[in-house]
Amino acid sequence: MAVIHQTTLKPTKGELLTAWLPSRTWYRGGAGEPQLTRSGGFRLDDPQGEVGIEFIVVTDTSGTAPVAYLAPLTYRGAPLEGVGDDALVGTMEHGVLGRRWVYDGCHDPVLVAQLLALVEGRVQAQDQSVSDTPDREVTRSFTAAGPAPADFTVTATAEGAEATELSALHGAVLRLHRVLQPGPDAPDALPEGAGHVGGSWQLPDGTRARGLFAVLRNLPQA
């Protein structure tokens, strides 16, 4: 299990996201700087113990109405080869681990592989802040007869879209919701060859909302 270090980060995750979010096509804020509050999320473990994997929910209150965003991030000790600059959120200095390269996890094969493992039920979501502690609020399902593909890559995100889609051979699609909407944390009807991940986050008034984080569809059947 990943160890959660209680240490300093320069810049902080919030500062990195404040600078990065306005550059995303799915950002809903205005011209001013986001006003972000950490609202929820969970972690996954890298089986090799090299890459930190975290799904952060932040709420931006800079606009006329609060907006919750899902930011899947990976933390690496060296640059990730084979991805463009657009995948890099930034770098930070970790008080224990030193320099860390922070990536949009949709472009990181380690995060994608572990997210699929979570959908399939092969791994368990972990608490954001406490080592070796499962996060029981995260839900998941999987209806396919065989394993999910391992070759998902990010497709172009349309202007104004509220999700990032990753596609695989044979038409399978993994959709990560970026702009979160309160509602059921599982699809109403999950067809064969599909799966999901859902969870919760805190609203500005202190209550908690639930909703979908990711949906997997159109897996080929065995």
PDB file of C-alpha atoms in Angstrom:
ATOM      1  CA  MET A   1       0.000   0.000   0.000  1.00  0.00           C
ATOM      2  CA  ALA A   2       1.123   3.551  -0.730  1.00  0.00           C
ATOM      3  CA  VAL A   3       2.405   5.553   2.227  1.00  0.00           C
ATOM      4  CA  ILE A   4       0.801   8.983   2.733  1.00  0.00           C
ATOM      5  CA  HIS A   5       3.559  11.368   3.827  1.00  0.00           C
ATOM      6  CA  GLN A   6       2.585  14.256   6.100  1.00  0.00           C
ATOM      7  CA  THR A   7       5.002  16.779   4.643  1.00  0.00           C
ATOM      8  CA  THR A   8       5.342  19.996   2.677  1.00  0.00           C
ATOM      9  CA  LEU A   9       4.568  20.463  -1.014  1.00  0.00           C
ATOM     10  CA  LYS A  10       5.832  23.475  -2.988  1.00  0.00           C
ATOM     11  CA  PRO A  11       3.718  24.461  -4.820  1.00  0.00           C
ATOM     12  CA  THR A  12       0.739  22.748  -3.233  1.00  0.00           C
ATOM     13  CA  LYS A  13      -1.675  20.595  -5.238  1.00  0.00           C
ATOM     14  CA  GLY A  14      -4.264  23.343  -4.926  1.00  0.00           C
ATOM     15  CA  GLU A  15      -1.860  25.908  -6.359  1.00  0.00           C
ATOM     16  CA  LEU A  16      -0.996  23.631  -9.281  1.00  0.00           C
ATOM     17  CA  LEU A  17      -4.667  23.045 -10.049  1.00  0.00           C
ATOM     18  CA  THR A  18      -5.482  26.753  -9.742  1.00  0.00           C
ATOM     19  CA  ALA A  19      -2.970  27.477 -12.491  1.00  0.00           C
ATOM     20  CA  TRP A  20      -3.869  24.447 -14.648  1.00  0.00           C
ATOM     21  CA  LEU A  21      -7.672  24.267 -14.624  1.00  0.00           C
ATOM     22  CA  PRO A  22      -8.339  27.467 -16.638  1.00  0.00           C
ATOM     23  CA  SER A  23      -6.334  25.976 -19.531  1.00  0.00           C
ATOM     24  CA  ARG A  24      -8.741  23.015 -19.852  1.00  0.00           C
ATOM     25  CA  THR A  25     -11.528  23.011 -22.451  1.00  0.00           C
ATOM     26  CA  TRP A  26     -13.960  21.716 -19.833  1.00  0.00           C
ATOM     27  CA  TYR A  27     -13.272  24.482 -17.297  1.00  0.00           C
ATOM     28  CA  ARG A  28     -16.465  26.424 -16.525  1.00  0.00           C
ATOM     29  CA  GLY A  29     -15.004  29.435 -14.716  1.00  0.00           C
ATOM     30  CA  GLY A  30     -14.605  32.959 -15.965  1.00  0.00           C
ATOM     31  CA  ALA A  31     -11.567  35.115 -16.611  1.00  0.00           C
ATOM     32  CA  GLY A  32     -10.587  35.380 -12.959  1.00  0.00           C
ATOM     33  CA  GLU A  33      -8.513  32.935 -10.959  1.00  0.00           C
ATOM     34  CA  PRO A  34     -10.318  29.832  -9.647  1.00  0.00           C
ATOM     35  CA  GLN A  35     -11.160  29.767  -5.949  1.00  0.00           C
ATOM     36  CA  LEU A  36     -10.643  26.106  -5.145  1.00  0.00           C
ATOM     37  CA  THR A  37     -11.559  24.004  -2.125  1.00  0.00           C
ATOM     38  CA  ARG A  38     -10.593  20.348  -1.754  1.00  0.00           C
ATOM     39  CA  SER A  39     -13.919  18.500  -1.717  1.00  0.00           C
ATOM     40  CA  GLY A  40     -13.166  14.783  -1.952  1.00  0.00           C
ATOM     41  CA  GLY A  41     -11.481  12.042  -3.910  1.00  0.00           C
ATOM     42  CA  PHE A  42      -9.556   8.822  -3.384  1.00  0.00           C
ATOM     43  CA  ARG A  43      -6.262   7.102  -4.161  1.00  0.00           C
ATOM     44  CA  LEU A  44      -5.207   3.953  -5.960  1.00  0.00           C
ATOM     45  CA  ASP A  45      -2.002   1.992  -5.448  1.00  0.00           C
ATOM     46  CA  ASP A  46       0.615   1.432  -8.127  1.00  0.00           C
ATOM     47  CA  PRO A  47       1.576  -2.280  -7.921  1.00  0.00           C
ATOM     48  CA  GLN A  48       5.202  -1.289  -8.555  1.00  0.00           C
ATOM     49  CA  GLY A  49       5.172   1.341  -5.816  1.00  0.00           C
ATOM     50  CA  GLU A  50       6.653   3.999  -8.104  1.00  0.00           C
ATOM     51  CA  VAL A  51       3.752   6.234  -9.158  1.00  0.00           C
ATOM     52  CA  GLY A  52       1.379   8.086  -6.870  1.00  0.00           C
ATOM     53  CA  ILE A  53      -2.227   7.907  -8.098  1.00  0.00           C
ATOM     54  CA  GLU A  54      -4.876  10.273  -6.780  1.00  0.00           C
ATOM     55  CA  PHE A  55      -8.350  11.325  -7.920  1.00  0.00           C
ATOM     56  CA  ILE A  56      -8.949  14.788  -6.462  1.00  0.00           C
ATOM     57  CA  VAL A  57     -12.300  16.586  -6.384  1.00  0.00           C
ATOM     58  CA  VAL A  58     -12.045  20.362  -6.074  1.00  0.00           C
ATOM     59  CA  THR A  59     -14.883  22.867  -5.986  1.00  0.00           C
ATOM     60  CA  ASP A  60     -14.474  26.256  -7.647  1.00  0.00           C
ATOM     61  CA  THR A  61     -16.538  29.070  -6.104  1.00  0.00           C
ATOM     62  CA  SER A  62     -15.229  31.909  -8.279  1.00  0.00           C
ATOM     63  CA  GLY A  63     -18.254  31.965 -10.597  1.00  0.00           C
ATOM     64  CA  THR A  64     -21.961  32.553 -10.168  1.00  0.00           C
ATOM     65  CA  ALA A  65     -22.453  28.944  -8.994  1.00  0.00           C
ATOM     66  CA  PRO A  66     -19.997  26.447  -7.491  1.00  0.00           C
ATOM     67  CA  VAL A  67     -18.581  23.822  -9.866  1.00  0.00           C
ATOM     68  CA  ALA A  68     -16.970  20.536  -8.788  1.00  0.00           C
ATOM     69  CA  TYR A  69     -14.150  19.132 -10.928  1.00  0.00           C
ATOM     70  CA  LEU A  70     -12.534  15.702 -10.949  1.00  0.00           C
ATOM     71  CA  ALA A  71      -8.759  15.834 -11.433  1.00  0.00           C
ATOM     72  CA  PRO A  72      -7.096  12.410 -11.782  1.00  0.00           C
ATOM     73  CA  LEU A  73      -3.410  13.001 -11.059  1.00  0.00           C
ATOM     74  CA  THR A  74      -0.220  10.956 -11.038  1.00  0.00           C
ATOM     75  CA  TYR A  75       2.965  11.852  -9.191  1.00  0.00           C
ATOM     76  CA  ARG A  76       6.241  10.627 -10.656  1.00  0.00           C
ATOM     77  CA  GLY A  77       9.916  10.875  -9.719  1.00  0.00           C
ATOM     78  CA  ALA A  78      10.927  11.513 -13.354  1.00  0.00           C
ATOM     79  CA  PRO A  79       9.213  12.833 -16.492  1.00  0.00           C
ATOM     80  CA  LEU A  80       6.767  10.481 -18.194  1.00  0.00           C
ATOM     81  CA  GLU A  81       8.056   9.581 -21.628  1.00  0.00           C
ATOM     82  CA  GLY A  82       5.836   9.516 -24.673  1.00  0.00           C
ATOM     83  CA  VAL A  83       3.344  12.212 -23.659  1.00  0.00           C
ATOM     84  CA  GLY A  84       3.104  15.830 -24.728  1.00  0.00           C
ATOM     85  CA  ASP A  85       3.495  18.917 -22.579  1.00  0.00           C
ATOM     86  CA  ASP A  86      -0.296  19.214 -22.413  1.00  0.00           C
ATOM     87  CA  ALA A  87      -0.360  16.169 -20.112  1.00  0.00           C
ATOM     88  CA  LEU A  88       1.909  17.827 -17.518  1.00  0.00           C
ATOM     89  CA  VAL A  89       0.080  19.687 -14.754  1.00  0.00           C
ATOM     90  CA  GLY A  90       3.343  20.923 -13.227  1.00  0.00           C
ATOM     91  CA  THR A  91       6.215  20.026 -10.917  1.00  0.00           C
ATOM     92  CA  MET A  92       6.408  20.241  -7.148  1.00  0.00           C
ATOM     93  CA  GLU A  93       8.985  19.767  -4.426  1.00  0.00           C
ATOM     94  CA  HIS A  94       7.937  17.034  -1.993  1.00  0.00           C
ATOM     95  CA  GLY A  95       9.446  17.337   1.493  1.00  0.00           C
ATOM     96  CA  VAL A  96      10.315  13.619   1.590  1.00  0.00           C
ATOM     97  CA  LEU A  97      10.471  12.413  -2.026  1.00  0.00           C
ATOM     98  CA  GLY A  98      12.013  15.458  -3.696  1.00  0.00           C
ATOM     99  CA  ARG A  99      10.930  16.719  -7.089  1.00  0.00           C
ATOM    100  CA  ARG A 100       7.710  15.214  -8.416  1.00  0.00           C
ATOM    101  CA  TRP A 101       6.284  15.537 -11.902  1.00  0.00           C
ATOM    102  CA  VAL A 102       2.488  15.841 -11.723  1.00  0.00           C
ATOM    103  CA  TYR A 103       0.473  14.589 -14.710  1.00  0.00           C
ATOM    104  CA  ASP A 104      -3.117  14.597 -15.846  1.00  0.00           C
ATOM    105  CA  GLY A 105      -3.686  10.921 -15.102  1.00  0.00           C
ATOM    106  CA  CYS A 106      -5.835  10.345 -18.196  1.00  0.00           C
ATOM    107  CA  HIS A 107      -2.535  10.378 -20.114  1.00  0.00           C
ATOM    108  CA  ASP A 108      -0.676   8.120 -17.673  1.00  0.00           C
ATOM    109  CA  PRO A 109      -0.904   4.377 -18.427  1.00  0.00           C
ATOM    110  CA  VAL A 110      -0.365   3.459 -14.769  1.00  0.00           C
ATOM    111  CA  LEU A 111      -3.447   5.396 -13.629  1.00  0.00           C
ATOM    112  CA  VAL A 112      -5.565   4.102 -16.517  1.00  0.00           C
ATOM    113  CA  ALA A 113      -4.583   0.501 -15.774  1.00  0.00           C
ATOM    114  CA  GLN A 114      -5.404   0.846 -12.076  1.00  0.00           C
ATOM    115  CA  LEU A 115      -8.691   2.628 -12.774  1.00  0.00           C
ATOM    116  CA  LEU A 116      -9.710  -0.305 -14.982  1.00  0.00           C
ATOM    117  CA  ALA A 117      -8.636  -2.689 -12.214  1.00  0.00           C
ATOM    118  CA  LEU A 118     -10.911  -0.748  -9.845  1.00  0.00           C
ATOM    119  CA  VAL A 119     -13.832  -0.991 -12.294  1.00  0.00           C
ATOM    120  CA  GLU A 120     -13.273  -4.747 -12.549  1.00  0.00           C
ATOM    121  CA  GLY A 121     -13.051  -5.153  -8.771  1.00  0.00           C
ATOM    122  CA  ARG A 122      -9.431  -6.333  -8.743  1.00  0.00           C
ATOM    123  CA  VAL A 123      -8.265  -3.445  -6.536  1.00  0.00           C
ATOM    124  CA  GLN A 124      -9.904  -1.247  -3.899  1.00  0.00           C
ATOM    125  CA  ALA A 125     -10.059   2.529  -3.659  1.00  0.00           C
ATOM    126  CA  GLN A 126      -7.914   3.936  -0.853  1.00  0.00           C
ATOM    127  CA  ASP A 127      -8.423   6.880   1.480  1.00  0.00           C
ATOM    128  CA  GLN A 128      -6.827  10.133   0.322  1.00  0.00           C
ATOM    129  CA  SER A 129      -5.194  11.025   3.611  1.00  0.00           C
ATOM    130  CA  VAL A 130      -4.619   7.837   5.634  1.00  0.00           C
ATOM    131  CA  SER A 131      -2.235   5.053   4.615  1.00  0.00           C
ATOM    132  CA  ASP A 132      -3.553   1.521   4.098  1.00  0.00           C
ATOM    133  CA  THR A 133      -7.206   2.507   4.596  1.00  0.00           C
ATOM    134  CA  PRO A 134      -9.916   1.574   2.064  1.00  0.00           C
ATOM    135  CA  ASP A 135     -12.361   4.260   0.941  1.00  0.00           C
ATOM    136  CA  ARG A 136     -15.759   2.623   1.392  1.00  0.00           C
ATOM    137  CA  GLU A 137     -17.644   5.500  -0.259  1.00  0.00           C
ATOM    138  CA  VAL A 138     -16.317   4.649  -3.723  1.00  0.00           C
ATOM    139  CA  THR A 139     -18.657   2.400  -5.723  1.00  0.00           C
ATOM    140  CA  ARG A 140     -17.922   0.328  -8.828  1.00  0.00           C
ATOM    141  CA  SER A 141     -19.470  -2.254 -11.126  1.00  0.00           C
ATOM    142  CA  PHE A 142     -18.498  -4.387 -14.109  1.00  0.00           C
ATOM    143  CA  THR A 143     -20.719  -6.503 -16.366  1.00  0.00           C
ATOM    144  CA  ALA A 144     -18.346  -7.735 -19.081  1.00  0.00           C
ATOM    145  CA  ALA A 145     -17.597 -11.425 -19.471  1.00  0.00           C
ATOM    146  CA  GLY A 146     -13.867 -10.874 -19.978  1.00  0.00           C
ATOM    147  CA  PRO A 147     -11.224  -8.374 -18.844  1.00  0.00           C
ATOM    148  CA  ALA A 148     -11.186  -4.782 -20.049  1.00  0.00           C
ATOM    149  CA  PRO A 149      -8.705  -3.854 -22.808  1.00  0.00           C
ATOM    150  CA  ALA A 150      -5.339  -2.439 -21.803  1.00  0.00           C
ATOM    151  CA  ASP A 151      -4.803  -0.129 -24.774  1.00  0.00           C
ATOM    152  CA  PHE A 152      -6.911   2.926 -23.912  1.00  0.00           C
ATOM    153  CA  THR A 153      -5.630   6.277 -25.136  1.00  0.00           C
ATOM    154  CA  VAL A 154      -7.084   9.783 -24.836  1.00  0.00           C
ATOM    155  CA  THR A 155      -9.145  10.961 -27.774  1.00  0.00           C
ATOM    156  CA  ALA A 156      -9.557  14.629 -28.611  1.00  0.00           C
ATOM    157  CA  THR A 157     -11.750  16.459 -26.084  1.00  0.00           C
ATOM    158  CA  ALA A 158     -14.365  18.565 -27.833  1.00  0.00           C
ATOM    159  CA  GLU A 159     -14.649  22.224 -26.895  1.00  0.00           C
ATOM    160  CA  GLY A 160     -17.215  22.558 -24.126  1.00  0.00           C
ATOM    161  CA  ALA A 161     -17.235  18.846 -23.276  1.00  0.00           C
ATOM    162  CA  GLU A 162     -17.552  17.977 -19.591  1.00  0.00           C
ATOM    163  CA  ALA A 163     -15.637  14.694 -19.783  1.00  0.00           C
ATOM    164  CA  THR A 164     -12.464  13.190 -21.184  1.00  0.00           C
ATOM    165  CA  GLU A 165     -12.860  10.056 -23.278  1.00  0.00           C
ATOM    166  CA  LEU A 166     -10.284   7.332 -23.788  1.00  0.00           C
ATOM    167  CA  SER A 167     -10.797   4.811 -26.556  1.00  0.00           C
ATOM    168  CA  ALA A 168      -9.508   1.296 -27.176  1.00  0.00           C
ATOM    169  CA  LEU A 169      -9.633  -1.134 -30.058  1.00  0.00           C
ATOM    170  CA  HIS A 170     -13.012  -2.659 -30.912  1.00  0.00           C
ATOM    171  CA  GLY A 171     -14.846   0.502 -29.849  1.00  0.00           C
ATOM    172  CA  ALA A 172     -14.531   0.372 -26.051  1.00  0.00           C
ATOM    173  CA  VAL A 173     -14.725   3.816 -24.407  1.00  0.00           C
ATOM    174  CA  LEU A 174     -13.661   4.927 -20.924  1.00  0.00           C
ATOM    175  CA  ARG A 175     -15.269   8.253 -20.038  1.00  0.00           C
ATOM    176  CA  LEU A 176     -13.970  10.267 -17.066  1.00  0.00           C
ATOM    177  CA  HIS A 177     -16.332  12.974 -15.883  1.00  0.00           C
ATOM    178  CA  ARG A 178     -14.453  16.226 -15.310  1.00  0.00           C
ATOM    179  CA  VAL A 179     -17.393  18.433 -14.333  1.00  0.00           C
ATOM    180  CA  LEU A 180     -19.215  16.473 -11.641  1.00  0.00           C
ATOM    181  CA  GLN A 181     -22.989  16.469 -11.323  1.00  0.00           C
ATOM    182  CA  PRO A 182     -24.871  15.336  -8.202  1.00  0.00           C
ATOM    183  CA  GLY A 183     -27.033  12.326  -8.918  1.00  0.00           C
ATOM    184  CA  PRO A 184     -26.945   8.525  -8.836  1.00  0.00           C
ATOM    185  CA  ASP A 185     -23.426   7.145  -8.399  1.00  0.00           C
ATOM    186  CA  ALA A 186     -24.199   4.286 -10.806  1.00  0.00           C
ATOM    187  CA  PRO A 187     -25.894   4.264 -14.228  1.00  0.00           C
ATOM    188  CA  ASP A 188     -29.603   3.470 -14.164  1.00  0.00           C
ATOM    189  CA  ALA A 189     -29.161   0.505 -16.493  1.00  0.00           C
ATOM    190  CA  LEU A 190     -25.702  -0.911 -17.045  1.00  0.00           C
ATOM    191  CA  PRO A 191     -25.621  -2.969 -20.251  1.00  0.00           C
ATOM    192  CA  GLU A 192     -23.419  -5.979 -20.872  1.00  0.00           C
ATOM    193  CA  GLY A 193     -19.842  -4.976 -21.487  1.00  0.00           C
ATOM    194  CA  ALA A 194     -19.866  -1.922 -19.236  1.00  0.00           C
ATOM    195  CA  GLY A 195     -18.753  -0.674 -15.837  1.00  0.00           C
ATOM    196  CA  HIS A 196     -18.529   2.414 -13.657  1.00  0.00           C
ATOM    197  CA  VAL A 197     -16.875   4.175 -10.712  1.00  0.00           C
ATOM    198  CA  GLY A 198     -18.848   6.550  -8.492  1.00  0.00           C
ATOM    199  CA  GLY A 199     -18.149   8.495  -5.345  1.00  0.00           C
ATOM    200  CA  SER A 200     -18.952  11.443  -3.139  1.00  0.00           C
ATOM    201  CA  TRP A 201     -17.738  14.971  -2.487  1.00  0.00           C
ATOM    202  CA  GLN A 202     -18.575  17.828  -0.153  1.00  0.00           C
ATOM    203  CA  LEU A 203     -20.741  20.731  -1.272  1.00  0.00           C
ATOM    204  CA  PRO A 204     -20.021  24.325  -0.162  1.00  0.00           C
ATOM    205  CA  ASP A 205     -22.898  24.161   2.369  1.00  0.00           C
ATOM    206  CA  GLY A 206     -21.247  21.210   4.124  1.00  0.00           C
ATOM    207  CA  THR A 207     -23.587  18.507   2.798  1.00  0.00           C
ATOM    208  CA  ARG A 208     -22.319  15.668   0.624  1.00  0.00           C
ATOM    209  CA  ALA A 209     -23.232  14.831  -2.939  1.00  0.00           C
ATOM    210  CA  ARG A 210     -22.753  11.620  -4.876  1.00  0.00           C
ATOM    211  CA  GLY A 211     -22.282  11.096  -8.586  1.00  0.00           C
ATOM    212  CA  LEU A 212     -20.513   9.291 -11.394  1.00  0.00           C
ATOM    213  CA  PHE A 213     -16.743   9.616 -11.763  1.00  0.00           C
ATOM    214  CA  ALA A 214     -16.120   7.265 -14.701  1.00  0.00           C
ATOM    215  CA  VAL A 215     -18.088   5.027 -17.062  1.00  0.00           C
ATOM    216  CA  LEU A 216     -16.784   2.160 -19.205  1.00  0.00           C
ATOM    217  CA  ARG A 217     -18.895   1.078 -22.206  1.00  0.00           C
ATOM    218  CA  ASN A 218     -18.983  -1.088 -25.316  1.00  0.00           C
ATOM    219  CA  LEU A 219     -16.563  -3.787 -24.268  1.00  0.00           C
ATOM    220  CA  PRO A 220     -16.493  -6.718 -26.694  1.00  0.00           C
ATOM    221  CA  GLN A 221     -18.176  -9.808 -25.292  1.00  0.00           C
ATOM    222  CA  ALA A 222     -16.358 -13.126 -25.008  1.00  0.00           C
TER     223      ALA A 222
END
